PDB file of N, CA and C in Angstrom:
ATOM      1  N   MET A   1     -17.402   8.943   4.782  1.00 74.00           N
ATOM      2  CA  MET A   1     -16.239   8.528   4.232  1.00 74.00           C
ATOM      3  C   MET A   1     -16.496   7.410   3.222  1.00 74.00           C
ATOM      4  N   ALA A   2     -15.709   7.430   2.072  1.00 82.00           N
ATOM      5  CA  ALA A   2     -15.888   6.505   0.920  1.00 82.00           C
ATOM      6  C   ALA A   2     -15.287   5.148   1.394  1.00 82.00           C
ATOM      7  N   GLU A   3     -15.759   4.143   0.896  1.00 86.00           N
ATOM      8  CA  GLU A   3     -15.323   2.829   1.183  1.00 86.00           C
ATOM      9  C   GLU A   3     -14.574   2.387  -0.040  1.00 86.00           C
ATOM     10  N   LEU A   4     -13.558   1.517   0.215  1.00 87.00           N
ATOM     11  CA  LEU A   4     -12.844   0.959  -0.807  1.00 87.00           C
ATOM     12  C   LEU A   4     -12.992  -0.527  -0.826  1.00 87.00           C
ATOM     13  N   HIS A   5     -12.990  -1.358  -1.931  1.00 93.00           N
ATOM     14  CA  HIS A   5     -12.797  -2.696  -1.976  1.00 93.00           C
ATOM     15  C   HIS A   5     -11.349  -3.077  -1.854  1.00 93.00           C
ATOM     16  N   VAL A   6     -10.990  -3.927  -1.002  1.00 92.00           N
ATOM     17  CA  VAL A   6      -9.468  -4.078  -0.564  1.00 92.00           C
ATOM     18  C   VAL A   6      -9.315  -5.527  -0.671  1.00 92.00           C
ATOM     19  N   GLU A   7      -8.367  -5.987  -1.425  1.00 91.00           N
ATOM     20  CA  GLU A   7      -8.095  -7.341  -1.476  1.00 91.00           C
ATOM     21  C   GLU A   7      -6.451  -7.503  -0.937  1.00 91.00           C
ATOM     22  N   LEU A   8      -6.198  -8.110   0.064  1.00 88.00           N
ATOM     23  CA  LEU A   8      -4.964  -8.427   0.432  1.00 88.00           C
ATOM     24  C   LEU A   8      -4.468  -9.796   0.092  1.00 88.00           C
ATOM     25  N   VAL A   9      -3.307  -9.840  -0.629  1.00 87.00           N
ATOM     26  CA  VAL A   9      -2.819 -11.078  -1.073  1.00 87.00           C
ATOM     27  C   VAL A   9      -1.444 -11.268  -0.879  1.00 87.00           C
ATOM     28  N   SER A  10      -1.116 -12.547  -0.649  1.00 85.00           N
ATOM     29  CA  SER A  10       0.289 -13.133  -0.591  1.00 85.00           C
ATOM     30  C   SER A  10       0.595 -13.778  -1.838  1.00 85.00           C
ATOM     31  N   VAL A  11       1.965 -14.324  -1.959  1.00 85.00           N
ATOM     32  CA  VAL A  11       2.208 -14.850  -3.161  1.00 85.00           C
ATOM     33  C   VAL A  11       1.352 -16.323  -3.310  1.00 85.00           C
ATOM     34  N   GLU A  12       1.078 -16.843  -2.245  1.00 89.00           N
ATOM     35  CA  GLU A  12       0.272 -18.197  -2.139  1.00 89.00           C
ATOM     36  C   GLU A  12      -1.093 -18.051  -2.184  1.00 89.00           C
ATOM     37  N   ARG A  13      -1.693 -16.896  -1.675  1.00 93.00           N
ATOM     38  CA  ARG A  13      -3.289 -17.042  -1.699  1.00 93.00           C
ATOM     39  C   ARG A  13      -3.788 -15.553  -1.232  1.00 93.00           C
ATOM     40  N   GLU A  14      -5.090 -15.405  -1.258  1.00 92.00           N
ATOM     41  CA  GLU A  14      -5.766 -14.219  -0.831  1.00 92.00           C
ATOM     42  C   GLU A  14      -5.955 -14.272   0.530  1.00 92.00           C
ATOM     43  N   VAL A  15      -5.413 -13.340   1.300  1.00 91.00           N
ATOM     44  CA  VAL A  15      -5.462 -13.349   2.784  1.00 91.00           C
ATOM     45  C   VAL A  15      -6.807 -12.765   3.393  1.00 91.00           C
ATOM     46  N   TRP A  16      -7.148 -11.526   2.729  1.00 92.00           N
ATOM     47  CA  TRP A  16      -8.377 -10.997   3.114  1.00 92.00           C
ATOM     48  C   TRP A  16      -9.013 -10.161   2.096  1.00 92.00           C
ATOM     49  N   SER A  17     -10.137 -10.089   1.973  1.00 95.00           N
ATOM     50  CA  SER A  17     -11.084  -9.336   0.941  1.00 95.00           C
ATOM     51  C   SER A  17     -12.145  -8.764   1.406  1.00 95.00           C
ATOM     52  N   GLY A  18     -12.275  -7.466   1.381  1.00 95.00           N
ATOM     53  CA  GLY A  18     -13.516  -6.782   2.021  1.00 95.00           C
ATOM     54  C   GLY A  18     -13.519  -5.225   1.798  1.00 95.00           C
ATOM     55  N   GLU A  19     -14.493  -4.593   2.499  1.00 94.00           N
ATOM     56  CA  GLU A  19     -14.741  -3.111   2.310  1.00 94.00           C
ATOM     57  C   GLU A  19     -13.607  -2.695   3.389  1.00 94.00           C
ATOM     58  N   ALA A  20     -13.232  -1.281   3.114  1.00 92.00           N
ATOM     59  CA  ALA A  20     -12.453  -0.787   3.967  1.00 92.00           C
ATOM     60  C   ALA A  20     -12.485   0.798   3.842  1.00 92.00           C
ATOM     61  N   THR A  21     -12.355   1.539   4.866  1.00 90.00           N
ATOM     62  CA  THR A  21     -12.416   3.136   4.731  1.00 90.00           C
ATOM     63  C   THR A  21     -10.921   3.551   4.839  1.00 90.00           C
ATOM     64  N   GLN A  22     -10.074   2.785   5.365  1.00 82.00           N
ATOM     65  CA  GLN A  22      -8.652   3.215   5.523  1.00 82.00           C
ATOM     66  C   GLN A  22      -7.766   1.955   5.507  1.00 82.00           C
ATOM     67  N   VAL A  23      -6.677   2.050   4.761  1.00 78.00           N
ATOM     68  CA  VAL A  23      -5.754   1.127   4.744  1.00 78.00           C
ATOM     69  C   VAL A  23      -4.175   1.710   5.199  1.00 78.00           C
ATOM     70  N   VAL A  24      -3.678   1.099   6.189  1.00 75.00           N
ATOM     71  CA  VAL A  24      -2.425   1.320   6.996  1.00 75.00           C
ATOM     72  C   VAL A  24      -1.381   0.238   6.465  1.00 75.00           C
ATOM     73  N   ALA A  25      -0.306   0.733   5.637  1.00 69.00           N
ATOM     74  CA  ALA A  25       0.690  -0.172   5.150  1.00 69.00           C
ATOM     75  C   ALA A  25       1.789  -0.324   6.155  1.00 69.00           C
ATOM     76  N   LYS A  26       1.960  -1.485   6.911  1.00 73.00           N
ATOM     77  CA  LYS A  26       3.083  -1.813   7.910  1.00 73.00           C
ATOM     78  C   LYS A  26       3.836  -2.754   7.232  1.00 73.00           C
ATOM     79  N   THR A  27       5.028  -2.741   7.155  1.00 74.00           N
ATOM     80  CA  THR A  27       6.047  -3.722   6.514  1.00 74.00           C
ATOM     81  C   THR A  27       7.305  -3.877   7.615  1.00 74.00           C
ATOM     82  N   THR A  28       8.050  -4.896   7.291  1.00 74.00           N
ATOM     83  CA  THR A  28       9.123  -5.256   8.246  1.00 74.00           C
ATOM     84  C   THR A  28      10.121  -4.021   8.336  1.00 74.00           C
ATOM     85  N   GLU A  29      10.073  -3.052   7.233  1.00 72.00           N
ATOM     86  CA  GLU A  29      10.943  -2.040   7.305  1.00 72.00           C
ATOM     87  C   GLU A  29      10.317  -0.819   7.863  1.00 72.00           C
ATOM     88  N   GLY A  30       9.202  -0.756   8.251  1.00 74.00           N
ATOM     89  CA  GLY A  30       8.535   0.430   8.950  1.00 74.00           C
ATOM     90  C   GLY A  30       7.194   0.572   8.455  1.00 74.00           C
ATOM     91  N   GLU A  31       6.600   1.775   8.701  1.00 77.00           N
ATOM     92  CA  GLU A  31       5.113   2.076   8.344  1.00 77.00           C
ATOM     93  C   GLU A  31       5.344   3.208   7.144  1.00 77.00           C
ATOM     94  N   TYR A  32       4.461   2.964   6.239  1.00 77.00           N
ATOM     95  CA  TYR A  32       4.500   3.826   5.091  1.00 77.00           C
ATOM     96  C   TYR A  32       3.135   4.363   4.880  1.00 77.00           C
ATOM     97  N   ASP A  33       2.278   4.628   5.701  1.00 76.00           N
ATOM     98  CA  ASP A  33       0.946   5.127   5.513  1.00 76.00           C
ATOM     99  C   ASP A  33       0.884   6.701   5.410  1.00 76.00           C
ATOM    100  N   HIS A  34       2.418   7.178   5.464  1.00 82.00           N
ATOM    101  CA  HIS A  34       2.629   8.749   5.028  1.00 82.00           C
ATOM    102  C   HIS A  34       2.826   8.850   3.745  1.00 82.00           C
ATOM    103  N   ILE A  35       3.179   7.788   2.935  1.00 85.00           N
ATOM    104  CA  ILE A  35       3.369   7.960   1.404  1.00 85.00           C
ATOM    105  C   ILE A  35       1.982   7.892   0.706  1.00 85.00           C
ATOM    106  N   PRO A  36       2.022   8.792  -0.429  1.00 85.00           N
ATOM    107  CA  PRO A  36       0.632   9.013  -0.988  1.00 85.00           C
ATOM    108  C   PRO A  36       0.366   7.540  -1.847  1.00 85.00           C
ATOM    109  N   GLU A  37      -0.921   7.155  -1.873  1.00 83.00           N
ATOM    110  CA  GLU A  37      -1.103   5.992  -2.500  1.00 83.00           C
ATOM    111  C   GLU A  37      -0.468   5.713  -3.760  1.00 83.00           C
ATOM    112  N   GLN A  38      -0.599   6.778  -4.708  1.00 86.00           N
ATOM    113  CA  GLN A  38      -0.074   6.615  -6.015  1.00 86.00           C
ATOM    114  C   GLN A  38       1.254   6.170  -6.101  1.00 86.00           C
ATOM    115  N   ALA A  39       2.038   6.594  -5.046  1.00 89.00           N
ATOM    116  CA  ALA A  39       3.410   6.253  -5.134  1.00 89.00           C
ATOM    117  C   ALA A  39       3.665   4.703  -5.179  1.00 89.00           C
ATOM    118  N   PHE A  40       2.884   3.744  -4.682  1.00 84.00           N
ATOM    119  CA  PHE A  40       2.787   2.567  -4.612  1.00 84.00           C
ATOM    120  C   PHE A  40       2.572   1.773  -5.987  1.00 84.00           C
ATOM    121  N   PHE A  41       1.944   2.550  -7.092  1.00 83.00           N
ATOM    122  CA  PHE A  41       1.606   1.953  -8.214  1.00 83.00           C
ATOM    123  C   PHE A  41       2.624   1.539  -8.972  1.00 83.00           C
ATOM    124  N   LEU A  42       2.616   0.287  -9.483  1.00 80.00           N
ATOM    125  CA  LEU A  42       3.476  -0.454 -10.381  1.00 80.00           C
ATOM    126  C   LEU A  42       4.843  -0.222  -9.935  1.00 80.00           C
ATOM    127  N   CYS A  43       5.105  -0.577  -8.559  1.00 79.00           N
ATOM    128  CA  CYS A  43       6.543  -0.637  -7.985  1.00 79.00           C
ATOM    129  C   CYS A  43       6.968  -1.980  -7.722  1.00 79.00           C
ATOM    130  N   GLY A  44       8.239  -2.074  -7.550  1.00 78.00           N
ATOM    131  CA  GLY A  44       8.780  -3.356  -7.235  1.00 78.00           C
ATOM    132  C   GLY A  44       9.028  -3.618  -5.818  1.00 78.00           C
ATOM    133  N   GLY A  45       9.834  -2.572  -5.277  1.00 82.00           N
ATOM    134  CA  GLY A  45      10.429  -2.680  -3.911  1.00 82.00           C
ATOM    135  C   GLY A  45       9.825  -1.402  -3.170  1.00 82.00           C
ATOM    136  N   ILE A  46      10.158  -1.675  -1.975  1.00 84.00           N
ATOM    137  CA  ILE A  46       9.782  -0.202  -0.993  1.00 84.00           C
ATOM    138  C   ILE A  46      10.804   0.967  -1.546  1.00 84.00           C
ATOM    139  N   GLU A  47      12.001   0.516  -1.965  1.00 87.00           N
ATOM    140  CA  GLU A  47      12.975   1.461  -2.528  1.00 87.00           C
ATOM    141  C   GLU A  47      12.404   2.427  -3.629  1.00 87.00           C
ATOM    142  N   ASP A  48      11.508   1.741  -4.619  1.00 89.00           N
ATOM    143  CA  ASP A  48      10.951   2.381  -5.769  1.00 89.00           C
ATOM    144  C   ASP A  48       9.828   3.122  -5.182  1.00 89.00           C
ATOM    145  N   VAL A  49       9.064   2.746  -4.160  1.00 89.00           N
ATOM    146  CA  VAL A  49       7.983   3.576  -3.640  1.00 89.00           C
ATOM    147  C   VAL A  49       8.538   4.879  -2.966  1.00 89.00           C
ATOM    148  N   GLU A  50       9.413   4.894  -2.286  1.00 89.00           N
ATOM    149  CA  GLU A  50      10.206   5.856  -1.517  1.00 89.00           C
ATOM    150  C   GLU A  50      10.787   7.030  -2.726  1.00 89.00           C
ATOM    151  N   ALA A  51      11.221   6.405  -3.829  1.00 92.00           N
ATOM    152  CA  ALA A  51      11.614   7.288  -4.985  1.00 92.00           C
ATOM    153  C   ALA A  51      10.628   7.924  -5.683  1.00 92.00           C
ATOM    154  N   ASN A  52       9.439   7.163  -5.685  1.00 90.00           N
ATOM    155  CA  ASN A  52       8.185   7.770  -6.483  1.00 90.00           C
ATOM    156  C   ASN A  52       7.500   8.798  -5.591  1.00 90.00           C
ATOM    157  N   ALA A  53       7.663   8.507  -4.168  1.00 92.00           N
ATOM    158  CA  ALA A  53       7.008   9.463  -3.079  1.00 92.00           C
ATOM    159  C   ALA A  53       7.794  10.965  -3.365  1.00 92.00           C
ATOM    160  N   LYS A  54       9.036  10.639  -3.504  1.00 92.00           N
ATOM    161  CA  LYS A  54      10.110  11.907  -3.396  1.00 92.00           C
ATOM    162  C   LYS A  54       9.543  12.688  -4.781  1.00 92.00           C
ATOM    163  N   LYS A  55       9.455  12.141  -5.934  1.00 92.00           N
ATOM    164  CA  LYS A  55       9.159  12.622  -7.148  1.00 92.00           C
ATOM    165  C   LYS A  55       7.675  13.324  -7.040  1.00 92.00           C
ATOM    166  N   LEU A  56       6.739  12.701  -6.484  1.00 91.00           N
ATOM    167  CA  LEU A  56       5.460  13.265  -6.184  1.00 91.00           C
ATOM    168  C   LEU A  56       5.487  14.465  -5.409  1.00 91.00           C
ATOM    169  N   ALA A  57       6.486  14.650  -4.340  1.00 91.00           N
ATOM    170  CA  ALA A  57       6.492  15.666  -3.405  1.00 91.00           C
ATOM    171  C   ALA A  57       7.149  16.867  -4.076  1.00 91.00           C
ATOM    172  N   GLY A  58       7.812  16.636  -5.272  1.00 84.00           N
ATOM    173  CA  GLY A  58       8.390  17.870  -6.128  1.00 84.00           C
ATOM    174  C   GLY A  58       9.694  17.971  -5.664  1.00 84.00           C
TER     175      GLY A  58
END
């Protein structure tokens, strides 16, 4: 399985940096690991991500 270099950041600082084979996104509004990665690209909020995911699904 391919590894990714992941940097988890907050507004204040870098929280974690390292290699990973999987990233699961959990937020206060629920889990979003079912959404394709490209849906998160250049988005403001989770509403934008969900809209992008619908567009990608066709």
